[in-house]
XYZ file of C-alpha atoms in Angstrom:
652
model
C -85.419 -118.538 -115.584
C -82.493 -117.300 -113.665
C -83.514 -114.615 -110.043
C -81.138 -112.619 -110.908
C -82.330 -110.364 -107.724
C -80.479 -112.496 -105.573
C -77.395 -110.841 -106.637
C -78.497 -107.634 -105.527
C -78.979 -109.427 -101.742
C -76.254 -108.222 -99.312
C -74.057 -110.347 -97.008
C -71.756 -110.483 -93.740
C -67.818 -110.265 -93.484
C -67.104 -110.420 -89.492
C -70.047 -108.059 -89.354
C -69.830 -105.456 -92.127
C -71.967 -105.797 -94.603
C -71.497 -106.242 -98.116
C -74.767 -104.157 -99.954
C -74.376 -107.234 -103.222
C -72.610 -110.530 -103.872
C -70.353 -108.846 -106.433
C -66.336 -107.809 -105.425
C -63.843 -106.586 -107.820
C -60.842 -108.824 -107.664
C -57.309 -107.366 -106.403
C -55.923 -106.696 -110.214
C -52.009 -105.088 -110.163
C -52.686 -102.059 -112.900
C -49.193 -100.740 -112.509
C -51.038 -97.024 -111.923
C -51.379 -96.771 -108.303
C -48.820 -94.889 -107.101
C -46.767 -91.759 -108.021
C -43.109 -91.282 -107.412
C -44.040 -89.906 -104.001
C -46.320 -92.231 -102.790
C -49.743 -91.354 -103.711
C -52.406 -93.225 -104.597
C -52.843 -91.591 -108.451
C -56.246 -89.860 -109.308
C -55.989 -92.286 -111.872
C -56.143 -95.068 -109.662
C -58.661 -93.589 -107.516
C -60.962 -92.845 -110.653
C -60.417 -96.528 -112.392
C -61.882 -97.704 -108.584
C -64.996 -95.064 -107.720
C -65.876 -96.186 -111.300
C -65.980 -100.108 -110.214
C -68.018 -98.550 -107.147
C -70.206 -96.553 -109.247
C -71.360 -99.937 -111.200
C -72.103 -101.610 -108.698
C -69.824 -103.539 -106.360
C -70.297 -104.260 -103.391
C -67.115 -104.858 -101.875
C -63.096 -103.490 -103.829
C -60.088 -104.878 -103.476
C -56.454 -103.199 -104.443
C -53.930 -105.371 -105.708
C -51.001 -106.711 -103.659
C -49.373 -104.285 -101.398
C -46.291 -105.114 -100.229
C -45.247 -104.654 -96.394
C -41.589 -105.964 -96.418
C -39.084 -103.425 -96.432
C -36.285 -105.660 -94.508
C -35.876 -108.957 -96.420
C -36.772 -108.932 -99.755
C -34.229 -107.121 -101.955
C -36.715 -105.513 -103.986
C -40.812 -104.911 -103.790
C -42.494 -106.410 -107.006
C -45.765 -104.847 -106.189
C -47.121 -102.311 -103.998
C -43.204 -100.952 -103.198
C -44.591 -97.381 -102.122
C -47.017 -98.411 -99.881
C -44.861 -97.965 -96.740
C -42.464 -95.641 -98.189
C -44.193 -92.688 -97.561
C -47.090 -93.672 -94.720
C -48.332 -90.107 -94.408
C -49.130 -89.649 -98.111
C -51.060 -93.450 -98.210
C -52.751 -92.065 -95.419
C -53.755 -88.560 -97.274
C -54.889 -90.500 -100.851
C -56.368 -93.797 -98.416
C -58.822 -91.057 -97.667
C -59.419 -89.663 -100.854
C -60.094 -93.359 -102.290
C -61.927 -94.663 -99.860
C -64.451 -91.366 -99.734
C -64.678 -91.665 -103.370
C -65.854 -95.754 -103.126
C -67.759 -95.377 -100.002
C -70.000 -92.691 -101.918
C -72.000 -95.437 -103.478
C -72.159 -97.934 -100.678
C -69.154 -100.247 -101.431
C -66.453 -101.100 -98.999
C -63.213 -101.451 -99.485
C -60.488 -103.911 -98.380
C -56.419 -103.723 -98.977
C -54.796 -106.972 -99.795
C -51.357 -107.681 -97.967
C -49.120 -109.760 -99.243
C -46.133 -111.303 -97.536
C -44.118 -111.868 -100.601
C -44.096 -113.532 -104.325
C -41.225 -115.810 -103.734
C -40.199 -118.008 -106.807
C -42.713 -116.325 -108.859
C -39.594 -113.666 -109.388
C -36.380 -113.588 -109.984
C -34.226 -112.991 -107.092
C -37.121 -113.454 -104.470
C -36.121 -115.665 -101.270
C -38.785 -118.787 -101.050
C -39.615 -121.055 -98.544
C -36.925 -123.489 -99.731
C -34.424 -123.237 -102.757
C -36.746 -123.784 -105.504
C -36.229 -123.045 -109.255
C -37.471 -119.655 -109.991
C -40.665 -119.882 -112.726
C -40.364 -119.314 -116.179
C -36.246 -120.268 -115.537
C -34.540 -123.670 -116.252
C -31.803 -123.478 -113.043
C -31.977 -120.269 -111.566
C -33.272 -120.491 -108.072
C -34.578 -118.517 -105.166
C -32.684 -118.375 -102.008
C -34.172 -119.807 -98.859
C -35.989 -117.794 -95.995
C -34.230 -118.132 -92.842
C -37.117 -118.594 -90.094
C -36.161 -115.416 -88.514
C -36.456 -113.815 -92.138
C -40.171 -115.311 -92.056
C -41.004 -113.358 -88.972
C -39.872 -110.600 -89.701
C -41.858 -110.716 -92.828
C -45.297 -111.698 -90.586
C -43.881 -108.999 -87.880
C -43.878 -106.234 -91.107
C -47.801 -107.165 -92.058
C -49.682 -107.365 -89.040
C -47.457 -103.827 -88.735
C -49.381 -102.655 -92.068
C -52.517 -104.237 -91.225
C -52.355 -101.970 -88.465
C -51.471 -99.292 -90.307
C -54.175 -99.731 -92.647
C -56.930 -99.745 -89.791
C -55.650 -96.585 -89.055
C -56.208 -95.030 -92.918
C -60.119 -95.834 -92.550
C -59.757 -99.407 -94.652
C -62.930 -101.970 -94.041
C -60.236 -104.928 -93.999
C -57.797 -106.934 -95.235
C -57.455 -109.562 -97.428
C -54.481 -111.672 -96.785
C -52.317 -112.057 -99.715
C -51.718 -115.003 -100.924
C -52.464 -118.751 -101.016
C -52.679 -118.608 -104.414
C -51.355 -118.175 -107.673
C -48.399 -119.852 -106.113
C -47.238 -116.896 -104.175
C -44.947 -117.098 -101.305
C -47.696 -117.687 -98.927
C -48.950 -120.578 -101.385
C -44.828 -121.850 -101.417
C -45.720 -122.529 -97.762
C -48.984 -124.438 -98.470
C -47.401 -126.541 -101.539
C -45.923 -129.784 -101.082
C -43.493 -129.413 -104.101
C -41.934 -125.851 -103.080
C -41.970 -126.144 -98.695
C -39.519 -128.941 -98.069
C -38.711 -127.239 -94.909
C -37.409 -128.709 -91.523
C -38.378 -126.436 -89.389
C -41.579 -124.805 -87.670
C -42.995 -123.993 -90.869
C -42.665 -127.032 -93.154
C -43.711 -130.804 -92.442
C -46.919 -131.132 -90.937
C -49.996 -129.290 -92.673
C -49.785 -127.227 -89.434
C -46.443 -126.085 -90.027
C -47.287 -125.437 -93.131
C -50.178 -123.107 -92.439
C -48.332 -121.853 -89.345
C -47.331 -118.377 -91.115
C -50.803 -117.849 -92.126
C -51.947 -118.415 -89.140
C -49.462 -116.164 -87.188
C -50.345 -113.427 -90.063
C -54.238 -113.780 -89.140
C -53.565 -114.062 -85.107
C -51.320 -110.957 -85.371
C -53.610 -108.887 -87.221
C -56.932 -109.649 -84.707
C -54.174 -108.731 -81.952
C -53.475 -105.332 -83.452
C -57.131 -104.614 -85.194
C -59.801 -106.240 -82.758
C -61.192 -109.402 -83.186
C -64.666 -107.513 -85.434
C -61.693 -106.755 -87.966
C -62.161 -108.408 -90.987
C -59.712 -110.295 -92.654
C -59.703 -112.899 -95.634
C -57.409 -114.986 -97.250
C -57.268 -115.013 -101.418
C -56.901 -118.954 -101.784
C -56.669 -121.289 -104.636
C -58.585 -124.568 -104.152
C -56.109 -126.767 -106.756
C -52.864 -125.887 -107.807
C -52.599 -128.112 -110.839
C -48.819 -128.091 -110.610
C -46.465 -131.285 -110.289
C -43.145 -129.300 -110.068
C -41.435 -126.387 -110.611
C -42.524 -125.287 -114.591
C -44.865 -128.210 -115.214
C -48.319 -127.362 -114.986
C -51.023 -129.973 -115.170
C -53.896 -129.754 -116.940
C -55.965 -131.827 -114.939
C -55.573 -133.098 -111.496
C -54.089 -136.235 -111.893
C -50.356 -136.395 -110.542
C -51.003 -133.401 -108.223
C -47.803 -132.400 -105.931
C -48.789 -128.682 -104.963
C -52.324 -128.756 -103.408
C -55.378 -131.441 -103.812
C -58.819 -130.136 -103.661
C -59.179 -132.088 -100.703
C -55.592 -130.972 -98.797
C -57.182 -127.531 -99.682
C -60.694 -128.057 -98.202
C -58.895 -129.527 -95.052
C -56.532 -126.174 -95.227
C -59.833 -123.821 -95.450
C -61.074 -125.426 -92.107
C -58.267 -124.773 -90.946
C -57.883 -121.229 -91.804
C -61.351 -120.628 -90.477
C -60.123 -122.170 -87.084
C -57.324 -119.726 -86.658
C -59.351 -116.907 -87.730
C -59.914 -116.158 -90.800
C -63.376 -114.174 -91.617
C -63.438 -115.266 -95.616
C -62.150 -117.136 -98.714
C -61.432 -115.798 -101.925
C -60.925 -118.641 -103.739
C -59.794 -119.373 -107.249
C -57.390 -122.343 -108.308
C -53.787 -122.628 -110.359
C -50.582 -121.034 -109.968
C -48.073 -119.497 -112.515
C -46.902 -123.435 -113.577
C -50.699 -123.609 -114.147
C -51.267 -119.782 -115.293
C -54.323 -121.359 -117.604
C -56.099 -121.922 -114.733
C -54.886 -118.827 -112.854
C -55.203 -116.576 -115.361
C -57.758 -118.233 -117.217
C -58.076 -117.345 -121.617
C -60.779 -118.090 -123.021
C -59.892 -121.954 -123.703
C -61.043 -122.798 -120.130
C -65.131 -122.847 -119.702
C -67.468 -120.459 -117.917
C -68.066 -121.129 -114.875
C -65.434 -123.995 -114.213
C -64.837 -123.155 -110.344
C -68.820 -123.733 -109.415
C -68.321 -127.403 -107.730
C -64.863 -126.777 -106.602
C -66.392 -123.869 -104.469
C -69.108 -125.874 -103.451
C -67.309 -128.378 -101.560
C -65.374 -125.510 -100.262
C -68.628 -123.940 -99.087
C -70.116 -126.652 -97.793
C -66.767 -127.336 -95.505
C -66.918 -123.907 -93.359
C -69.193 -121.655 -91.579
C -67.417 -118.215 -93.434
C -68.132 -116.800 -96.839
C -66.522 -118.058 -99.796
C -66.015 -115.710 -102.304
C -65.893 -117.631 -105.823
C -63.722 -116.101 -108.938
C -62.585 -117.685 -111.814
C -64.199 -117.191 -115.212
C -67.540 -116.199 -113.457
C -69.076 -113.903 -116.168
C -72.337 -116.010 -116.791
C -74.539 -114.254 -114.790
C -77.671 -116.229 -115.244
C -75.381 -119.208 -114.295
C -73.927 -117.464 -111.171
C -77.413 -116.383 -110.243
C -78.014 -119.933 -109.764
C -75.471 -121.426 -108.540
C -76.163 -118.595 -105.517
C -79.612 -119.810 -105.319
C -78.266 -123.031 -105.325
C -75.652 -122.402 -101.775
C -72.398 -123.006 -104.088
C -70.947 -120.020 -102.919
C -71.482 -116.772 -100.767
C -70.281 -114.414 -103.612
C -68.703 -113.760 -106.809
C -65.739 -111.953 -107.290
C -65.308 -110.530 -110.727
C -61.666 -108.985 -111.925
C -61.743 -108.849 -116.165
C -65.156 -108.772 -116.534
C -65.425 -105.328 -114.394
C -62.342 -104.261 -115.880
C -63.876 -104.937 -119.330
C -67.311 -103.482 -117.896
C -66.985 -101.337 -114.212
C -71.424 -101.077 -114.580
C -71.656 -105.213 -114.999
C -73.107 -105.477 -111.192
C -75.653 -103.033 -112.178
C -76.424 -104.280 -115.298
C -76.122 -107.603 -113.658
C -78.515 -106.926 -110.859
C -81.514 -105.288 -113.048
C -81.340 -108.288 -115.065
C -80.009 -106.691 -118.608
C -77.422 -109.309 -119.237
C -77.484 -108.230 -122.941
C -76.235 -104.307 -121.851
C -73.184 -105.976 -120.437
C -70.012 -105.301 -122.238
C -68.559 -109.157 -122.771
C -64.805 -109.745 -120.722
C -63.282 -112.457 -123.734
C -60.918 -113.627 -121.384
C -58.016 -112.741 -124.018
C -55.721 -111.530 -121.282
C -54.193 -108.521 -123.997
C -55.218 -105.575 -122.131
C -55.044 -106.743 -118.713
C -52.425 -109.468 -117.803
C -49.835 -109.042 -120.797
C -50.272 -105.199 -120.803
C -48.575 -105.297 -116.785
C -46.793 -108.528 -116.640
C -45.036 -109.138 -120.089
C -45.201 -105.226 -121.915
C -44.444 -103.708 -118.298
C -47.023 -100.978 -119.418
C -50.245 -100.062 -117.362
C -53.206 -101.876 -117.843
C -55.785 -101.644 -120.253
C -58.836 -104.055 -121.621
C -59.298 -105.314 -125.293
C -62.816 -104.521 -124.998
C -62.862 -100.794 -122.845
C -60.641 -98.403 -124.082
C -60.641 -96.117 -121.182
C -60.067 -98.933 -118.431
C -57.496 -97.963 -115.850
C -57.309 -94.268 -117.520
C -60.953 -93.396 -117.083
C -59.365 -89.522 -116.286
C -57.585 -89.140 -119.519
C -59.706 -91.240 -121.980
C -63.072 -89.933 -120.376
C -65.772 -89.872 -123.356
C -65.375 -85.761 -124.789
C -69.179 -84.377 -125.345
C -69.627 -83.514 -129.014
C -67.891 -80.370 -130.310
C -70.903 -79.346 -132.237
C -73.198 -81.145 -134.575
C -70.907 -83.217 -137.098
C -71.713 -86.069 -139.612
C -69.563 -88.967 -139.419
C -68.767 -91.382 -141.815
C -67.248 -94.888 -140.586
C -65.841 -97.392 -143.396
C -65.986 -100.776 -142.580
C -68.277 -102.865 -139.815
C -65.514 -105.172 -137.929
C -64.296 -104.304 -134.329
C -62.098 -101.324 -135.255
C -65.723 -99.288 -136.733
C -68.030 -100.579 -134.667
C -66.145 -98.836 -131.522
C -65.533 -95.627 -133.590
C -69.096 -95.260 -134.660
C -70.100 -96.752 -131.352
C -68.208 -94.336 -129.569
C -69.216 -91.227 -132.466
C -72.777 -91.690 -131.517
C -72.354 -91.381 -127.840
C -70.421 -88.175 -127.873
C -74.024 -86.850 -129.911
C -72.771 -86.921 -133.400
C -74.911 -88.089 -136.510
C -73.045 -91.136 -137.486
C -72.860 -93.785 -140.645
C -71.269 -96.599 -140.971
C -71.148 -98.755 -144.371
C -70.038 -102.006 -144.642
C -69.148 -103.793 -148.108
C -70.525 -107.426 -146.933
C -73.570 -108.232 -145.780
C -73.400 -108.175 -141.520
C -71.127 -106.471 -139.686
C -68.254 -107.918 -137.551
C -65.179 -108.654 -139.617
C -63.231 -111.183 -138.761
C -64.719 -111.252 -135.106
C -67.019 -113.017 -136.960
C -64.704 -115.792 -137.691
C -62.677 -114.862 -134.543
C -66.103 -115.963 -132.983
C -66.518 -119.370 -134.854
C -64.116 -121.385 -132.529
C -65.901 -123.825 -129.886
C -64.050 -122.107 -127.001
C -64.518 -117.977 -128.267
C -68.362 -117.925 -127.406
C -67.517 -114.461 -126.022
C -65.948 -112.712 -129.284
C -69.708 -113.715 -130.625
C -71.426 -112.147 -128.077
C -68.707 -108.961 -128.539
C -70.528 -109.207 -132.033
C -74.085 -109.014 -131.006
C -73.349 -106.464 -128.546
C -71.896 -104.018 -130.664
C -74.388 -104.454 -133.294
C -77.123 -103.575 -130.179
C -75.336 -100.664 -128.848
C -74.887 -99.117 -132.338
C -78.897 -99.911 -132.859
C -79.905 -98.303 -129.529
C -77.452 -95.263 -130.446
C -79.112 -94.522 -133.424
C -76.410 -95.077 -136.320
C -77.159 -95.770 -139.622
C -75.921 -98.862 -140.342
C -75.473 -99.385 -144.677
C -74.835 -103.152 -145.415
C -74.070 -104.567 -148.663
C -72.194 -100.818 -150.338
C -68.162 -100.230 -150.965
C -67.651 -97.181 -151.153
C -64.937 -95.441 -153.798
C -62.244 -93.326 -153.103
C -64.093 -90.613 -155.135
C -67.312 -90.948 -153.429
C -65.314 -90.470 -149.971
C -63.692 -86.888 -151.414
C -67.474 -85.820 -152.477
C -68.842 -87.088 -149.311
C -70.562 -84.046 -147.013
C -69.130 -86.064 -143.204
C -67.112 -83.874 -141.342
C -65.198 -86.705 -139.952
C -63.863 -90.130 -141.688
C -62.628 -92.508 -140.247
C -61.525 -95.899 -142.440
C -61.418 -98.952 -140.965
C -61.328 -101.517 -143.929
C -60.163 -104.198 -142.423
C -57.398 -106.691 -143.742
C -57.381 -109.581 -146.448
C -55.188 -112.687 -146.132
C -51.196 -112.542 -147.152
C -50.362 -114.179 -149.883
C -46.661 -114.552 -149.743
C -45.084 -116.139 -153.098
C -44.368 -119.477 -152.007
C -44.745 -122.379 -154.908
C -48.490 -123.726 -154.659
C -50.096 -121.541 -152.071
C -52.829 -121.443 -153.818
C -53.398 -125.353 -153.264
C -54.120 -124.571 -149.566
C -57.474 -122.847 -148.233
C -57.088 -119.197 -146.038
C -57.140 -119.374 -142.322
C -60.597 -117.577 -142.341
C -61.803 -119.982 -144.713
C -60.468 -123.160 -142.520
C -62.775 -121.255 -139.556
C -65.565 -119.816 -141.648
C -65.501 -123.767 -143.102
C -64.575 -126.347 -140.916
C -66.406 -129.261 -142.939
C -63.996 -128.733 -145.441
C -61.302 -130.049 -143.234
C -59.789 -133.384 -143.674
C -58.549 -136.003 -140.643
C -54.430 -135.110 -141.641
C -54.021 -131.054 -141.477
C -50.936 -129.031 -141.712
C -50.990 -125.823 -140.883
C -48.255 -123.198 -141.904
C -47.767 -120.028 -139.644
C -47.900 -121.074 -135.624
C -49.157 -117.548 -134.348
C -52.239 -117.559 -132.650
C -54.920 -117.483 -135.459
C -53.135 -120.646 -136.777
C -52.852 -122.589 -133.553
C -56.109 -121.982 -132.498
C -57.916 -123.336 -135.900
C -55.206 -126.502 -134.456
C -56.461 -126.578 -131.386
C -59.941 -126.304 -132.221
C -59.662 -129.238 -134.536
C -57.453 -131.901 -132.322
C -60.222 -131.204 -130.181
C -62.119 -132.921 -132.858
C -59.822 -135.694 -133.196
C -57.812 -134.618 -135.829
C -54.424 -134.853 -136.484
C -52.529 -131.657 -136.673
C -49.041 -130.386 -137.905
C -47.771 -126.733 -137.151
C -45.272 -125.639 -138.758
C -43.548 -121.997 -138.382
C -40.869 -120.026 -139.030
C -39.731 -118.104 -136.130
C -37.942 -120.062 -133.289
C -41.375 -120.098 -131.017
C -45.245 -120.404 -131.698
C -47.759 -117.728 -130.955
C -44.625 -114.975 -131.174
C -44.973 -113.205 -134.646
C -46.042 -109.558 -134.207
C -47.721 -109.016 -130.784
C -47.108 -112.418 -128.816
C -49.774 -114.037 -127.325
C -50.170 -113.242 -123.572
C -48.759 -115.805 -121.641
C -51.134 -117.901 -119.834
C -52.632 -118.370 -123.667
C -49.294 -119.346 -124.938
C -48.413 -121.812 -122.173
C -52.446 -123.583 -122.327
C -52.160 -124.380 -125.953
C -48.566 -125.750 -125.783
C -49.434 -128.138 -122.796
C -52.576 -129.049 -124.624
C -50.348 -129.613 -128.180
C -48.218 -131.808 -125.804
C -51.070 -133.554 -124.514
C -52.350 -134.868 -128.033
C -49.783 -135.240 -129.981
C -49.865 -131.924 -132.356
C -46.576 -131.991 -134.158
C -44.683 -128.485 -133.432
C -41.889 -127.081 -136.094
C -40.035 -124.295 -135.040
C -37.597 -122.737 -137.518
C -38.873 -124.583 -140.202
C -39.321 -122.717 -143.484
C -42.688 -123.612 -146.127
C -40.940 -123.902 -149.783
C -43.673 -125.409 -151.451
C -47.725 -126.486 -151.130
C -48.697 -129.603 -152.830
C -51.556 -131.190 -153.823
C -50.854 -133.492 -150.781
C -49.312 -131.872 -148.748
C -46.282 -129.284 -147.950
C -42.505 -129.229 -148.388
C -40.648 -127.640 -145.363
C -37.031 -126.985 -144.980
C -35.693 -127.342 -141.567
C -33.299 -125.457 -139.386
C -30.139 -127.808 -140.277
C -31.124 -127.317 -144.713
C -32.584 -130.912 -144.715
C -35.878 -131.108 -146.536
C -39.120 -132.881 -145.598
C -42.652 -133.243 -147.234
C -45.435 -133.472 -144.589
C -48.410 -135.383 -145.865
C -51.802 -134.030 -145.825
C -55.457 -134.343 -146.677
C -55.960 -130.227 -146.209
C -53.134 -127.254 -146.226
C -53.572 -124.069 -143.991
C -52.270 -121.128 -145.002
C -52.180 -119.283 -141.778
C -49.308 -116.996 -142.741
C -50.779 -113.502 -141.881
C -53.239 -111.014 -142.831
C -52.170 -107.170 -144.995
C -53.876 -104.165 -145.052
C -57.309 -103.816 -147.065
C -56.229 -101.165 -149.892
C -57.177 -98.380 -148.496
C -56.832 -94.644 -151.409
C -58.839 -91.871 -149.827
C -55.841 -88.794 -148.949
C -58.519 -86.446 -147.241
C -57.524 -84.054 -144.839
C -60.727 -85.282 -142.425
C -59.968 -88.912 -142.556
C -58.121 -91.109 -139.962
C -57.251 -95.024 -140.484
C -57.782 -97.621 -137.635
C -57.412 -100.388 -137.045
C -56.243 -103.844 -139.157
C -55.905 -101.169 -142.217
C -53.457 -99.949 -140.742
C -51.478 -103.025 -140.287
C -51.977 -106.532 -138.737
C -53.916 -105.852 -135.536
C -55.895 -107.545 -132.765
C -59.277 -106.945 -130.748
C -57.149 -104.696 -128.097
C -55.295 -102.294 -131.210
C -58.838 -102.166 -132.913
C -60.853 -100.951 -130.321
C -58.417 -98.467 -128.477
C -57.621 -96.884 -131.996
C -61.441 -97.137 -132.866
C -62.136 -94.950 -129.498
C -59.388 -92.309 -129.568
C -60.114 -91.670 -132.953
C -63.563 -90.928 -132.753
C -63.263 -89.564 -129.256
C -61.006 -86.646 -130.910
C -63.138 -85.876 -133.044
């Protein structure tokens, strides 16, 4: 049985000490600042929360510290616009973290490079995401000026009352990483060539700061231990053909880094080529960095800080036991859950609201909606002020229709406010089509979503009624002072010839031993590339075959570093892709598409898909006390079903 008490044991960063093993990862919410320069309240709030649950040691996202060479700041831009108002809110933040015994380091950055468009890089490299579009080249005098600007910062930050700085970035491919990456530095000069060169601005970055801070000045380096990348857009999903960073160039690289200074790693692995190892979904395993950080461990005499789908914590309890790493640092999972260390710590691994590593709420919400972030899972994350759970405004009854995501949040959330809550579902367990959400070999989380809900709404007290639909009538003669329906949606049957011939999505996952060697599926958004993924992972052969010009677009598209997994993996083995590509009629053996160009082809198979959407469960009741939420309201995912599922019940 895991000792999960060795979480709660503190450790050393150049002498300060850590009260846990547990950070919170630098995540960019797109909320820190105001117009003026402030850290936001809200900003402040979404971090004393992390504190308040538990960990040890925070991290902000990226600040940026260039103001001379870079034509615009991606991240951070206000943090030396207005010094004396960081300086003001620095306080304020820090106060509010340091009230439960956490510290709190900034994380510099020296740039993004190619990550962006119209970044300079460390040579003329095609911009990610873009086919020819490349970023200019830093002159070496642009490159210190950029180190000249941090260690200025770093300094700066000392000042505000910061515990240290972690050195933005060798990873994720940032400019820092361009320098460390074989494929993107094909410099001449002092910084490319040699591995020293190489390294030589992060080493000038960490020499500078000790210079200007004191040598008892923390500072650490976020650092990925693979890149998986063999150019510019082509991620690798394994190792093999590496041209970025080996694991073994990058345990040389984090002896070096400890040489010149450096008082911790950070480490993670994959850069934006490779964003499905970056930015992990749920396809990737638990706790797939454990060995990588091991070797990194067992190479230096600093602590290595290990993140990367890390929200087993029976698993990381041992693997701390075992000397695989110093500490864990946690990003979704305390987005998803700010009390996990807590929970964590004591042991109550089933009280812990499960991260499912869907990337909706969090990565797509800031870096493809351009919105603030949220979390599929928590509501309230990032806007903890405004979203803050209301007490009850008196004693109400509330009546919840329907037990998938969408109710069990609302009655969830019902209960916790002090009201006297019901919720009746028509089938026999509650869920919805989490529960078939759930089935997949690789969504072990969306299950455990499941059981949690069904625990919280035990422990809260609601009255759970399986196995009763309720009529329209019996809603308008019901005595709740609140209603909200959340009925779910049923499978679209659009008329195409034969559709009947081919079995539902949720019957394909409720069912997969009715699935023959030879599938086709028709619709490519997510629900029907994942049952396709799930089964060439079985050996199967697979056909997808959709309308719109891309997979995993329809309605909400997928976030990306979901999107860009299952298309390398498609490529991988052989899963035949048709874009604009029209279904006209099921067979008994198959379908009959029309392509882009009018020509017509039948594809043969053993087993038809229909994968072509979900519509609104009927949904009659007109009462002036009812809300609808959710997939009755139109085709939804986790992240639509939970946030409506909270505000509606927290307005009551």
């Amino acid at each position: 049985m895991s000792n999960f008490s060795i979480l709660g044991t503190p450790f050393e960063i150049a002498g300060v000490t850590i009260k846990n093993r547990y950070a919170f990862s630098p995540v960019t919410t797109a909320t820190m600042w105001d117009e003026k320069g402030n850290i936001t309240p809200r900003f402040i709030r979404y971090m004393e929360e992390r504190a308040k649950g538990g960990f040890g040691l925070l991290v902000t996202g990226a600040l940026t510290t260039d103001t001379a060479v870079d034509p615009y700041a991606a991240t951070g831009a206000a943090f030396m616009q207005n010094p004396e108002a960081f300086k003001e809110t620095s306080k304020q933040m820090l106060d509010a973290v340091h009230a439960h015994g956490a510290k709190m380091f900034a994380q510099l950055t020296l740039g993004l490079g190619r990550n962006y468009p119209g970044l300079p890089s460390t040579s003329e490299n095609v911009v990610f995401g873009t086919a020819d579009q490349l970023s200019p080249e830093l002159t070496t005098e642009q490159i210190k000026t950029k180190i000249k600007e941090l260690v200025e910062a770093a300094a700066f930050v000392k000042e505000c009352g910061w515990d240290g700085i972690e050195v933005h970035a060798m990873h994720w491919g940032y400019l820092l990483d361009q320098f460390a990456m074989k494929c993107f530095n094909r410099r001449t000069d002092e910084y490319g060539g040699s591995w020293e060169n190489m390294l030589r601005a992060a080493r000038e970055i960490v020499e500078g700061i000790k210079e200007v801070n004191g040598k008892d000045y923390p500072v650490g380096m976020r650092f990925s231990l693979e890149t998986y990348v063999k150019d510019a857009n082509q991620g690798l999903l394994t190792a093999e053909g590496e041209q970025g960073r080996t694991l073994e160039e990058s345990i040389m690289c984090a002896k070096m880094l400890e040489s010149y200074g450096y008082d911790y790693l950070s480490v993670d692995t994959g850069v934006y080529d490779s964003f499905w190892y970056a930015c992990s979904p749920m396809y990737i395993p638990q706790s797939f960095m454990f060995d990588m950080a091991a070797k990194c461990t067992a190479a230096v005499n600093i602590p290595v800080i290990c993140g990367g789908r890390m929200n087993d914590a029976a698993a990381c309890a041992d693997a701390l036991a075992e000397g695989k790493f110093t500490a864990i640092t946690l990003g979704r999972p305390g987005i998803a859950d700010p009390e996990y260390p807590n929970k964590a710590i004591a042991g109550e691994i089933e009280k812990i609201r499960p991260c499912i590593a869907c990337n909706a709420g969090c990565f797509k919400s800031v870096c493809m909606d351009l919105k603030p972030m949220t979390c599929a899972v928590n509501a309230a994350a990032a806007n903890e002020i405004e979203l803050d759970l209301k007490p009850a405004d008196g004693e109400k009854k509330v009546l919840v229709v329907g037990g998938g995501v969408a109710g069990m949040e609302a009655a969830r959330t019902a209960a916790m406010r002090g009201y006297e809550v019901t919720l009746i579902e028509k089938s026999g367990k509650l869920g919805g089509h989490i529960i078939e959400a759930g089935a997949h070999s690789f969504k072990k989380e969306i299950q455990q979503l499941n059981s949690w809900y069904q625990r919280e709404l035990k422990e809260l007290g609601v009255n759970v009624v399986l196995n009763k639909e309720i009529t329209a009538e019996a809603l308008k003669s019901c005595p709740a002072d609140a209603i909200i329906i959340a009925t779910g949606s049923v499978t679209a049957m659009p008329p195409i010839p034969g559709i009947e011939k081919a079995i539902t999505a949720l019957d394909a996952i409720n069912n997969p031993d009715k699935l023959g060697n030879n599938i086709v599926i028709a619709g490519g958004g997510l629900v029907g590339c994942e049952i396709g993924y799930d089964e060439v992972l079985k050996g199967k052969n697979v056909t997808v075959v959709e309308l719109m010009d891309d997979i995993m677009a329809a309605g909400a598209a997928a976030p990306l570093p979901n999107i860009m997994m299952i298309k390398a993996e498609f490529a991988a083995r052989n899963v035949r892709v048709m874009t604009k590509t029209k279904v006209t009629q099921f067979c008994d053996d198959g379908i009959i598409v029309q392509k882009e160009d009018g020509t017509e082809e039948k594809i043969e198979a053993d087993t038809m898909i229909n994968a072509l959407g979900f519509r609104p469960a009927p949904v009659s009741a007109d009462l002036p006390n009812a809300c609808v939420i959710g997939d009755a309201t139109g085709a939804a995912n986790i992240l639509k079903a939970v946030a409506e599922g909270y505000r509606a019940a927290n307005s009551i």
